Structure formats: C-alpha cells, structure tokens
GROMACS .gro file of N, CA, C and O in nm:
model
  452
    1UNK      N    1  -7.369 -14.548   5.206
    1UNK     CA    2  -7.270 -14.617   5.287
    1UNK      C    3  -7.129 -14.582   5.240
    1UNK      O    4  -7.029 -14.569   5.310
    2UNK      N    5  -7.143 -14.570   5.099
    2UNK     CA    6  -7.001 -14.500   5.069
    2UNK      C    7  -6.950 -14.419   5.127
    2UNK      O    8  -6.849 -14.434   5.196
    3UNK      N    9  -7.030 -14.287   5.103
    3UNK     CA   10  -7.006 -14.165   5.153
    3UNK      C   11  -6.937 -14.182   5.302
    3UNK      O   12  -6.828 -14.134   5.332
    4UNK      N   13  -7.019 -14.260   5.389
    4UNK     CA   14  -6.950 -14.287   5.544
    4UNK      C   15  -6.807 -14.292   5.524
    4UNK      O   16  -6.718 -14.234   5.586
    5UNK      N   17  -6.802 -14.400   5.392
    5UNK     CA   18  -6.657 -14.435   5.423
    5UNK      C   19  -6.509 -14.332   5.335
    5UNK      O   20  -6.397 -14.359   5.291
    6UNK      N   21  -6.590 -14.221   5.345
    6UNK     CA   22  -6.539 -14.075   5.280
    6UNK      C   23  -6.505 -14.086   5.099
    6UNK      O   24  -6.426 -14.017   5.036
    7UNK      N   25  -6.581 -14.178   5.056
    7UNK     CA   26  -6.586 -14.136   4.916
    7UNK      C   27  -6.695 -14.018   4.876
    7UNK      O   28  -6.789 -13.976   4.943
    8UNK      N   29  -6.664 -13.992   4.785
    8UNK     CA   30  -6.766 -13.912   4.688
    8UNK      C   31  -6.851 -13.977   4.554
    8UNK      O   32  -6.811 -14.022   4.447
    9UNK      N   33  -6.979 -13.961   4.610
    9UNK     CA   34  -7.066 -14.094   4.502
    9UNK      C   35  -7.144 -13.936   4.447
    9UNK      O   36  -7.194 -13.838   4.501
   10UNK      N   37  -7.118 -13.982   4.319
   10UNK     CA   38  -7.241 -13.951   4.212
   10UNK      C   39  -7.315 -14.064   4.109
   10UNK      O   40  -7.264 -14.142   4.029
   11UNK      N   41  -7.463 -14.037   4.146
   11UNK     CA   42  -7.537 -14.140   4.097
   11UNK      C   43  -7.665 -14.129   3.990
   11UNK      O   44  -7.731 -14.028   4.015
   12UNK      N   45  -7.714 -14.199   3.888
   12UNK     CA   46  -7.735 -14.154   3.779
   12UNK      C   47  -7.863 -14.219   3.771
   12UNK      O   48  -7.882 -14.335   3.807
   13UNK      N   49  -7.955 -14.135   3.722
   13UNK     CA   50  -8.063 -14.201   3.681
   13UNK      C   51  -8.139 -14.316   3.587
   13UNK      O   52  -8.243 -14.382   3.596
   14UNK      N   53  -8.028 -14.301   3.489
   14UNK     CA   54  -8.050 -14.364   3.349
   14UNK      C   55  -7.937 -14.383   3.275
   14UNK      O   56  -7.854 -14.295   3.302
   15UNK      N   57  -7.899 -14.462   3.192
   15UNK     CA   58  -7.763 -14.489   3.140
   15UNK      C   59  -7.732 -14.368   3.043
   15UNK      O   60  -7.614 -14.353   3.009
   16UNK      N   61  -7.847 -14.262   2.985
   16UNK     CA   62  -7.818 -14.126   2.877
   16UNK      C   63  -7.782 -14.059   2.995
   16UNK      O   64  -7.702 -13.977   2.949
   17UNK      N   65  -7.787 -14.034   3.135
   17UNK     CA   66  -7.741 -13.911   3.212
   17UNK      C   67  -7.598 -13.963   3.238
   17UNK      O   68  -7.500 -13.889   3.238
   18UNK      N   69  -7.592 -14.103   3.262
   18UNK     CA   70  -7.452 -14.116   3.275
   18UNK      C   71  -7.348 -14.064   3.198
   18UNK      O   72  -7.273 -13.983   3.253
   19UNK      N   73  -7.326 -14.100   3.062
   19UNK     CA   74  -7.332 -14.088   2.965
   19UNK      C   75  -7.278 -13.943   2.959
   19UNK      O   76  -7.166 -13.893   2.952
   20UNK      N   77  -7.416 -13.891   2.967
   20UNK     CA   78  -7.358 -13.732   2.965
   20UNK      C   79  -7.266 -13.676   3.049
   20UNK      O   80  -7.192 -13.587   3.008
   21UNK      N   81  -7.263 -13.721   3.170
   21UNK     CA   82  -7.177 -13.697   3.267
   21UNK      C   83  -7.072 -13.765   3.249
   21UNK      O   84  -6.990 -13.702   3.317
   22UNK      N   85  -7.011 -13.861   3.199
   22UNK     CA   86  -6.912 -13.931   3.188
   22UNK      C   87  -6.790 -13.844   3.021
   22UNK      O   88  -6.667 -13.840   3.007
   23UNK      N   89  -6.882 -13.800   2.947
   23UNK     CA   90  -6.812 -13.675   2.873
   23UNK      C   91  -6.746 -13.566   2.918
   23UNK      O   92  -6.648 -13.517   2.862
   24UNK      N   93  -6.802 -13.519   3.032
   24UNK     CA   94  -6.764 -13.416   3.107
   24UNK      C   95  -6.588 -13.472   3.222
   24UNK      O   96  -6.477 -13.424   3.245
   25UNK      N   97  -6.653 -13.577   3.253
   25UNK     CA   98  -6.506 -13.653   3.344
   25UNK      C   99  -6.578 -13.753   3.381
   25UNK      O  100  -6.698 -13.766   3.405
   26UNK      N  101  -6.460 -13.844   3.384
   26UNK     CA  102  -6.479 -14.010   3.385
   26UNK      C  103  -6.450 -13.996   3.555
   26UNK      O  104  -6.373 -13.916   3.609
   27UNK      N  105  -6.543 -14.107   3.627
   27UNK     CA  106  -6.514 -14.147   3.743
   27UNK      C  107  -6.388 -14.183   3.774
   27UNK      O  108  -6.302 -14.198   3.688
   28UNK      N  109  -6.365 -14.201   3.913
   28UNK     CA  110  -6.234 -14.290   3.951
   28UNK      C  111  -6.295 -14.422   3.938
   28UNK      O  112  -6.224 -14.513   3.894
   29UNK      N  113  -6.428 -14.446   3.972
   29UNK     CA  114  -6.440 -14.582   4.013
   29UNK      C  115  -6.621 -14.616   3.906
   29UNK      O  116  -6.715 -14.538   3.900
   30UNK      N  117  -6.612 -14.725   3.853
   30UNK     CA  118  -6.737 -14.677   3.803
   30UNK      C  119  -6.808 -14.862   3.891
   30UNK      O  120  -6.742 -14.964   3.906
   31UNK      N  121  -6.933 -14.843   3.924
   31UNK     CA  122  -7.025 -14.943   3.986
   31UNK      C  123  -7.162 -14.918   3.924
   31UNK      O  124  -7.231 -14.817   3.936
   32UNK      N  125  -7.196 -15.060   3.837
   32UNK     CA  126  -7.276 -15.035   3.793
   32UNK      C  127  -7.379 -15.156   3.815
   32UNK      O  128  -7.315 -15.254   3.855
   33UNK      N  129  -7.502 -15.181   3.804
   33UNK     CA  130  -7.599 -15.282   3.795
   33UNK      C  131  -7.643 -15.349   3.624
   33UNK      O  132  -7.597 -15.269   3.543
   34UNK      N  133  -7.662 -15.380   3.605
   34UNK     CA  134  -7.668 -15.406   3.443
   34UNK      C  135  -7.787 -15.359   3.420
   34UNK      O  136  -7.799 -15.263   3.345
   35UNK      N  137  -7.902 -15.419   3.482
   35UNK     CA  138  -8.049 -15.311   3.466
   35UNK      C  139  -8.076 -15.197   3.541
   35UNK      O  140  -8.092 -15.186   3.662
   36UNK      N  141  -8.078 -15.082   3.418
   36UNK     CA  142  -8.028 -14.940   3.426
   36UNK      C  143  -8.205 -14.885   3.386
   36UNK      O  144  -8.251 -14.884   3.272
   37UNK      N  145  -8.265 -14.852   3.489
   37UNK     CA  146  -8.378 -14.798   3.466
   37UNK      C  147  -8.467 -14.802   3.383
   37UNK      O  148  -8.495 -14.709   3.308
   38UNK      N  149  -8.522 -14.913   3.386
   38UNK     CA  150  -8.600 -15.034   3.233
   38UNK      C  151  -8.527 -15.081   3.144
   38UNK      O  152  -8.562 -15.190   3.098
   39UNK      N  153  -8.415 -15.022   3.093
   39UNK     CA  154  -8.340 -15.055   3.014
   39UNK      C  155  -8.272 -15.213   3.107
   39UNK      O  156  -8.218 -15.217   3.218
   40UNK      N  157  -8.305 -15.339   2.997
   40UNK     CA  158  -8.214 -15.446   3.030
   40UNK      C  159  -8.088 -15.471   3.089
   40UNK      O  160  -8.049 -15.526   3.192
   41UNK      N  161  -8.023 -15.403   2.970
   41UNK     CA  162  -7.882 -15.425   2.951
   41UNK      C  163  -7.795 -15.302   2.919
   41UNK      O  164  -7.706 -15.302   2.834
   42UNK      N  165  -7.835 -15.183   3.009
   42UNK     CA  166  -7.792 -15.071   2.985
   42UNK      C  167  -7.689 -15.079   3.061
   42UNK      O  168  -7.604 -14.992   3.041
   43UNK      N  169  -7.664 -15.168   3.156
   43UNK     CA  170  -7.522 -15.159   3.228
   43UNK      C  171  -7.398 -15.240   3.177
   43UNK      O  172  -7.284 -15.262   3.217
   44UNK      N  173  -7.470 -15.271   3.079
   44UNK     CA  174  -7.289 -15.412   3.006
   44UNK      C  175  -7.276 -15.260   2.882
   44UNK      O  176  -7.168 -15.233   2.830
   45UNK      N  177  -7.388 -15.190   2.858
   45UNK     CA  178  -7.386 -15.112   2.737
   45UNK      C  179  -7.289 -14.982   2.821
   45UNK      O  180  -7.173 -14.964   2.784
   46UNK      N  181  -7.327 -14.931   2.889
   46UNK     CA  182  -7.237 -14.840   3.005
   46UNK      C  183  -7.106 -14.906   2.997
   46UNK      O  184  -7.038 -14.858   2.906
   47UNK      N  185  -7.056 -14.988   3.054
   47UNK     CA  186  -6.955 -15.071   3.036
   47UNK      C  187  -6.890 -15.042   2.951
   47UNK      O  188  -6.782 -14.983   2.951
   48UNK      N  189  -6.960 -15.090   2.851
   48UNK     CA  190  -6.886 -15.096   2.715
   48UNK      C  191  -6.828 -14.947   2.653
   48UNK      O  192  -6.735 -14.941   2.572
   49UNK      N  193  -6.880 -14.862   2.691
   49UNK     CA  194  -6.873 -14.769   2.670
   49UNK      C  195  -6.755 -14.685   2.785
   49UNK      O  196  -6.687 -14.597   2.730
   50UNK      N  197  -6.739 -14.700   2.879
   50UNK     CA  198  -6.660 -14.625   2.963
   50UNK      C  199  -6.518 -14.751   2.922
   50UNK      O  200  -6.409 -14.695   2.930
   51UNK      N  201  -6.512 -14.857   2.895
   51UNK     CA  202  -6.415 -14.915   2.890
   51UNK      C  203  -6.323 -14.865   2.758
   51UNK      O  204  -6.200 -14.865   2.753
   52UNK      N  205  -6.439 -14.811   2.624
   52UNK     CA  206  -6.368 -14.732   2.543
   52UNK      C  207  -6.332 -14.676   2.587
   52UNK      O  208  -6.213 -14.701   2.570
   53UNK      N  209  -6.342 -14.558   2.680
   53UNK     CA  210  -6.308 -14.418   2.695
   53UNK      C  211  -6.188 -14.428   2.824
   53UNK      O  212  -6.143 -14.328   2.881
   54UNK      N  213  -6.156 -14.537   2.849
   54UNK     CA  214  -6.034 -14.586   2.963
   54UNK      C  215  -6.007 -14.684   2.973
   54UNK      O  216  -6.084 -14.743   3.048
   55UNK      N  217  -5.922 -14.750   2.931
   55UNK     CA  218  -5.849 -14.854   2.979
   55UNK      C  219  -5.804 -14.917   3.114
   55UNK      O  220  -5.768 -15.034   3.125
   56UNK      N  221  -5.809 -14.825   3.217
   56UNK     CA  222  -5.758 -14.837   3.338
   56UNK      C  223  -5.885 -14.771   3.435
   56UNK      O  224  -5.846 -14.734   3.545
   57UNK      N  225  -5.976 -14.759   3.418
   57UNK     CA  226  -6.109 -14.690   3.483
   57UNK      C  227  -6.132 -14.864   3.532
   57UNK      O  228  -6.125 -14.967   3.465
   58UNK      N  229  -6.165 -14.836   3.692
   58UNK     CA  230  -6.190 -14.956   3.797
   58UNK      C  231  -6.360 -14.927   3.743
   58UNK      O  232  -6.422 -14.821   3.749
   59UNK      N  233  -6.407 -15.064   3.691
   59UNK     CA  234  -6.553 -15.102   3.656
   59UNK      C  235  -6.614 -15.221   3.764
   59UNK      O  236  -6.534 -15.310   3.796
   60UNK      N  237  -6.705 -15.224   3.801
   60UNK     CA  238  -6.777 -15.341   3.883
   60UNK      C  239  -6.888 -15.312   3.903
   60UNK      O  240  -6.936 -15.199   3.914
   61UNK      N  241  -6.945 -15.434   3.910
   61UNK     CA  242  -7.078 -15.486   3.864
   61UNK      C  243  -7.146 -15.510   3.999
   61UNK      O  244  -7.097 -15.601   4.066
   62UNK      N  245  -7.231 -15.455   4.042
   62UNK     CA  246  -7.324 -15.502   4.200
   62UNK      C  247  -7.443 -15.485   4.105
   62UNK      O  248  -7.479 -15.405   4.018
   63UNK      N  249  -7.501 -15.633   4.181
   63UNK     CA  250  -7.591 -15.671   4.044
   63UNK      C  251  -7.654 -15.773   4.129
   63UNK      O  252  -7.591 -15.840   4.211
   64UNK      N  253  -7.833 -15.783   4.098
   64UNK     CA  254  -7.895 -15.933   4.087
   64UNK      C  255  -7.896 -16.040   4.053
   64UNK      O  256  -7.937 -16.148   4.096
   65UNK      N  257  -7.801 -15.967   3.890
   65UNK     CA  258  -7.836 -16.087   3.811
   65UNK      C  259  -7.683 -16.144   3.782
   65UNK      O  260  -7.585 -16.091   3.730
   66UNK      N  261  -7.702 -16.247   3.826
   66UNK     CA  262  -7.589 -16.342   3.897
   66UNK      C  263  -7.558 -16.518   3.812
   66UNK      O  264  -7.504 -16.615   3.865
   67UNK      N  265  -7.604 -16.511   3.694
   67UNK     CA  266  -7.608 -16.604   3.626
   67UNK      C  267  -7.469 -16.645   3.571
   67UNK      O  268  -7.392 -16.549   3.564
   68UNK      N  269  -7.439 -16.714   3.546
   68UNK     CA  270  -7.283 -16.726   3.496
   68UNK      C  271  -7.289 -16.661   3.369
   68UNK      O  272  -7.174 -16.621   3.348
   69UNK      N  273  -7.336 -16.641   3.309
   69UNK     CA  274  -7.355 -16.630   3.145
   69UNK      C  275  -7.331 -16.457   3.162
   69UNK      O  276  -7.255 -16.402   3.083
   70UNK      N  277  -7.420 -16.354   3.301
   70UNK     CA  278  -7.440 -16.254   3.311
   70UNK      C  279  -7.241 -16.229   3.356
   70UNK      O  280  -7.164 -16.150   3.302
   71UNK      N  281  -7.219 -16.299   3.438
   71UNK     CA  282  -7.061 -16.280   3.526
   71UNK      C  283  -6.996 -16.267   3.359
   71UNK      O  284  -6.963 -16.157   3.316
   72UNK      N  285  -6.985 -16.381   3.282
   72UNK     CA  286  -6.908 -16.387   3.217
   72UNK      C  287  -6.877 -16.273   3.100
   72UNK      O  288  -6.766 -16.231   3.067
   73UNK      N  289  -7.056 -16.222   3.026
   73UNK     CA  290  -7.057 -16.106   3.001
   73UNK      C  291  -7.021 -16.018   3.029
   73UNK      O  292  -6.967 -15.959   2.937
   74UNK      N  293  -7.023 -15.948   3.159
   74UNK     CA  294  -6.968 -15.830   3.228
   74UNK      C  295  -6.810 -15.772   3.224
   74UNK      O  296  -6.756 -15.664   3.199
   75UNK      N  297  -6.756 -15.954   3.277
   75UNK     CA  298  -6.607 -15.932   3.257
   75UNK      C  299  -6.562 -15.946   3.128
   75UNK      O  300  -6.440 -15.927   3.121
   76UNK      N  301  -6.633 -15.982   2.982
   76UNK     CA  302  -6.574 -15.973   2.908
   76UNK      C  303  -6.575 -15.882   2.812
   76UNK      O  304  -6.501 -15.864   2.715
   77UNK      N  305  -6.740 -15.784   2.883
   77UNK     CA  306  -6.678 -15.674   2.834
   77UNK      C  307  -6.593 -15.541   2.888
   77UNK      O  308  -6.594 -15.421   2.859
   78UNK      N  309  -6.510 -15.635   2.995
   78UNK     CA  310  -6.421 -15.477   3.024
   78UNK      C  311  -6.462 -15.474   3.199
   78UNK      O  312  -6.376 -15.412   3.262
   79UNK      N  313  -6.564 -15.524   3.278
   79UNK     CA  314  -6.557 -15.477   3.397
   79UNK      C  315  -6.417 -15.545   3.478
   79UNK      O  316  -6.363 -15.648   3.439
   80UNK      N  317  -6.387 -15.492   3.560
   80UNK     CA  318  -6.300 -15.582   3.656
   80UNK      C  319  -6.311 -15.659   3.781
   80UNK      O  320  -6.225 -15.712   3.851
   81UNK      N  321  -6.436 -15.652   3.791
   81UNK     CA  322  -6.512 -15.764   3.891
   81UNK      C  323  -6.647 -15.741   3.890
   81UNK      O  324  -6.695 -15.642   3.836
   82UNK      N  325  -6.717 -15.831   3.952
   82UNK     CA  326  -6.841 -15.871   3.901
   82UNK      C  327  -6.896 -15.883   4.048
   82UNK      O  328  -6.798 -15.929   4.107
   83UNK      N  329  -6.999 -15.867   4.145
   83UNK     CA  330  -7.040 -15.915   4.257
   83UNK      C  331  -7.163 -15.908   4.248
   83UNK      O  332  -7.230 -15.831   4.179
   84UNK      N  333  -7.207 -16.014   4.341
   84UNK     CA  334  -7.365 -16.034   4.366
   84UNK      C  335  -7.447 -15.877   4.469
   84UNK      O  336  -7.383 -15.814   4.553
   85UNK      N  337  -7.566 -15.852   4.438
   85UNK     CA  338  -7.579 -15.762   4.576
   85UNK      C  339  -7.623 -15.838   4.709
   85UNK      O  340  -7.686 -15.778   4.796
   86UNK      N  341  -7.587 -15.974   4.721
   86UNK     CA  342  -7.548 -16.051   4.834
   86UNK      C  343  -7.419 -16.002   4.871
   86UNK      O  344  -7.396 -16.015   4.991
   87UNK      N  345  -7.346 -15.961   4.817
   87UNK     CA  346  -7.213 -15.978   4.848
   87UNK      C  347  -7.209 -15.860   5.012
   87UNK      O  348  -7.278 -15.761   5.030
   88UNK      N  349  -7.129 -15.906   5.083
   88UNK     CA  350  -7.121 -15.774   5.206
   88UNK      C  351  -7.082 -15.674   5.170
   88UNK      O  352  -7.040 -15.656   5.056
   89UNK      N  353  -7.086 -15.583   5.265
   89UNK     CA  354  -7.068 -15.406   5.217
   89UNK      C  355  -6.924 -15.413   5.255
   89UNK      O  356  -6.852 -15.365   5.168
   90UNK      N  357  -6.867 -15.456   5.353
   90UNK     CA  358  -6.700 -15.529   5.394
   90UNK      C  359  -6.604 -15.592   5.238
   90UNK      O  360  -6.493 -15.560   5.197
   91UNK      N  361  -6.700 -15.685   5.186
   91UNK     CA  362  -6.595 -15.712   5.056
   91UNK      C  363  -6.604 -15.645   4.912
   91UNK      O  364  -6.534 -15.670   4.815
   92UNK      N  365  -6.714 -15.547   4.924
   92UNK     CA  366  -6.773 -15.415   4.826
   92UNK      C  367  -6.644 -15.351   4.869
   92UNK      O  368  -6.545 -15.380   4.802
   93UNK      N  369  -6.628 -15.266   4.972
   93UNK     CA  370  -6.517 -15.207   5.015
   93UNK      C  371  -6.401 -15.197   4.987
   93UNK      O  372  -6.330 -15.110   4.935
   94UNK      N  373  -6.381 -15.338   5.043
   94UNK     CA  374  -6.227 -15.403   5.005
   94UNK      C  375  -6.172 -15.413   4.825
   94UNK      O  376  -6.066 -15.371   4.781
   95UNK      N  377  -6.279 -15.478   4.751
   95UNK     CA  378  -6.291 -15.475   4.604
   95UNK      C  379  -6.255 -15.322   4.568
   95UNK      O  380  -6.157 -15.294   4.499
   96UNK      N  381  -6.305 -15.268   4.598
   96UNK     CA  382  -6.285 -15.096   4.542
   96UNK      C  383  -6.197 -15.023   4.608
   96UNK      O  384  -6.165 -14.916   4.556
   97UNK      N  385  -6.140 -15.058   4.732
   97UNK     CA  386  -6.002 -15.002   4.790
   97UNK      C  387  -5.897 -15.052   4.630
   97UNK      O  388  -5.861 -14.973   4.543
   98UNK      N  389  -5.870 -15.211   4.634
   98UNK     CA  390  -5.798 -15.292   4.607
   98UNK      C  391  -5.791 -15.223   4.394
   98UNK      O  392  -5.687 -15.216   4.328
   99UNK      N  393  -5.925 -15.189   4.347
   99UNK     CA  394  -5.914 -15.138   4.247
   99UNK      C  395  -5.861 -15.019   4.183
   99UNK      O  396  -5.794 -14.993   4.084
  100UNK      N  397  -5.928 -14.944   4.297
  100UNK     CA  398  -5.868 -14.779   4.292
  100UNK      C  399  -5.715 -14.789   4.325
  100UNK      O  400  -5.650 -14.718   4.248
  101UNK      N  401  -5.626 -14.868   4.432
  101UNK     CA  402  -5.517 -14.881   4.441
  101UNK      C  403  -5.470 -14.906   4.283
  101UNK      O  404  -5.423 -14.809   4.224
  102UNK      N  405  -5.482 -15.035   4.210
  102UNK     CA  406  -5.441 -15.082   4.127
  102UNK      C  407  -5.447 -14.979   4.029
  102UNK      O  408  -5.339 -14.985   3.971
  103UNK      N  409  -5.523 -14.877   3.973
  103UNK     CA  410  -5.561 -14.758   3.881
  103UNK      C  411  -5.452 -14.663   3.905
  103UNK      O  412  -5.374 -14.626   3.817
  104UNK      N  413  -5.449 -14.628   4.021
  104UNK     CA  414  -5.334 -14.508   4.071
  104UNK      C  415  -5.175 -14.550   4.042
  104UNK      O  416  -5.083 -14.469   4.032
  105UNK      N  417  -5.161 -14.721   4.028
  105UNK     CA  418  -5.036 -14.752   4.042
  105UNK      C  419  -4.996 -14.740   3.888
  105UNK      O  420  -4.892 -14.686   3.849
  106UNK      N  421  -5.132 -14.820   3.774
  106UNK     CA  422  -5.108 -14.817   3.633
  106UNK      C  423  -5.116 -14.671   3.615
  106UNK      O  424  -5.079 -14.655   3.499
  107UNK      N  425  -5.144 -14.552   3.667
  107UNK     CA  426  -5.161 -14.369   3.633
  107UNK      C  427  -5.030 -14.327   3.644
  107UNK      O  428  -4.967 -14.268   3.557
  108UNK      N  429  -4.979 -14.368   3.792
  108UNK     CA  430  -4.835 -14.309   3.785
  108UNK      C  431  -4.694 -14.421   3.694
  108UNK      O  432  -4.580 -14.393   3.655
  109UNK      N  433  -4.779 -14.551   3.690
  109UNK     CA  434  -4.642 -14.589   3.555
  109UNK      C  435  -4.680 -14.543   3.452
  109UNK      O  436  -4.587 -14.542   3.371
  110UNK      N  437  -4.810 -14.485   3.394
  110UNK     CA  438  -4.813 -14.434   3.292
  110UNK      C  439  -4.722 -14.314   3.266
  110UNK      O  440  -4.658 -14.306   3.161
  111UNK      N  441  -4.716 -14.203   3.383
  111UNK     CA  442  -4.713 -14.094   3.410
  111UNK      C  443  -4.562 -14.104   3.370
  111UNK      O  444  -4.516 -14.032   3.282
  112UNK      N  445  -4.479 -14.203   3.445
  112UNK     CA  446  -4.361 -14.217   3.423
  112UNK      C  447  -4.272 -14.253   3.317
  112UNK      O  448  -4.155 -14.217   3.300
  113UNK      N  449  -4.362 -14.349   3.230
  113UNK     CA  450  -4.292 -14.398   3.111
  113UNK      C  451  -4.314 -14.289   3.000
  113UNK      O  452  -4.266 -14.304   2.888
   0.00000   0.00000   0.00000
C-alpha cells in the first residue's frame, strides 16, 4: 500500500538482515513490529539500535501488541510513535508524511548550522 502511495519499501526478514542492511544505509523512515520473526522483542532491539546510529531517523511501531507497558517501551526507547495495526492506513500515512517532514526540516537545520 505504500508503494501506491509512491514510496519505496524495503522489507526484512529477520532483525540480522535488517541490521545488515541498515550498515550499508539507514532508511528515511524505519516501521517496525516488535515481534521480528520468532524473535520477541527484536523490534524494541532494532530500535534500539537504529536510534544509536541516528538521532533524527523517523521510527514507528505498527504493532499488535498494544499494551501500555509495550507503547511505553517503544517510545522510550527512541521510536517516535507507536500505533496499533488497528490503526487506518489514512493515519499510518499521515504519521509518516508528518515524520519524514519533521527529519528533512532537523537535516537541513543541521545542514545549516
């Protein structure tokens, strides 16, 4: 559904392919689920890990697991929003317009200062 909406999705099997691919170049946008192909908690561990490697990399969570304890984890380690996969494909959208905007604006004040 992305793609329709003219992004470019690359998608990963397991949190080690990410991983590897994320050495090579970091996403614009990273969306992740927290359970990463048996692995539990390979997506707060992903997280944690791309949030080292950027400070300003748009992270979010489309996810099942919807517990407060899971929300609160996510954002504290570093994602910048958190959504249910209830959530509509309309406010998925909007969330990741609204992020990627915000990334480009902190790139070029970086760029500038």
């Amino acid at each position: 559904m992305l793609e329709r909406e003219g992004y470019y999705v690359d998608a990963y099997a397991d949190r080690s392919s990410a991983e590897a691919a994320f050495e090579v170049e970091l996403p614009s946008l990273a969306l992740l689920d927290i359970a990463l192909n048996g692995e539990r908690d390979g997506g707060f561990r992903l997280c944690l890990r791309l949030r080292q490697k950027s400070l300003i990399l748009p992270i979010i969570f489309l996810t099942s697991h919807d517990t407060e304890s899971d929300k609160i984890s996510g954002l504290r380690l570093g994602a910048d929003d958190y959504l249910s996969k209830k959530t509509s494909f309309d406010l998925l959208l909007v969330r990741i317009e609204t992020l990627l905007r915000r990334a480009r604006q902190l790139s070029e004040f970086e760029a500038d200062n």
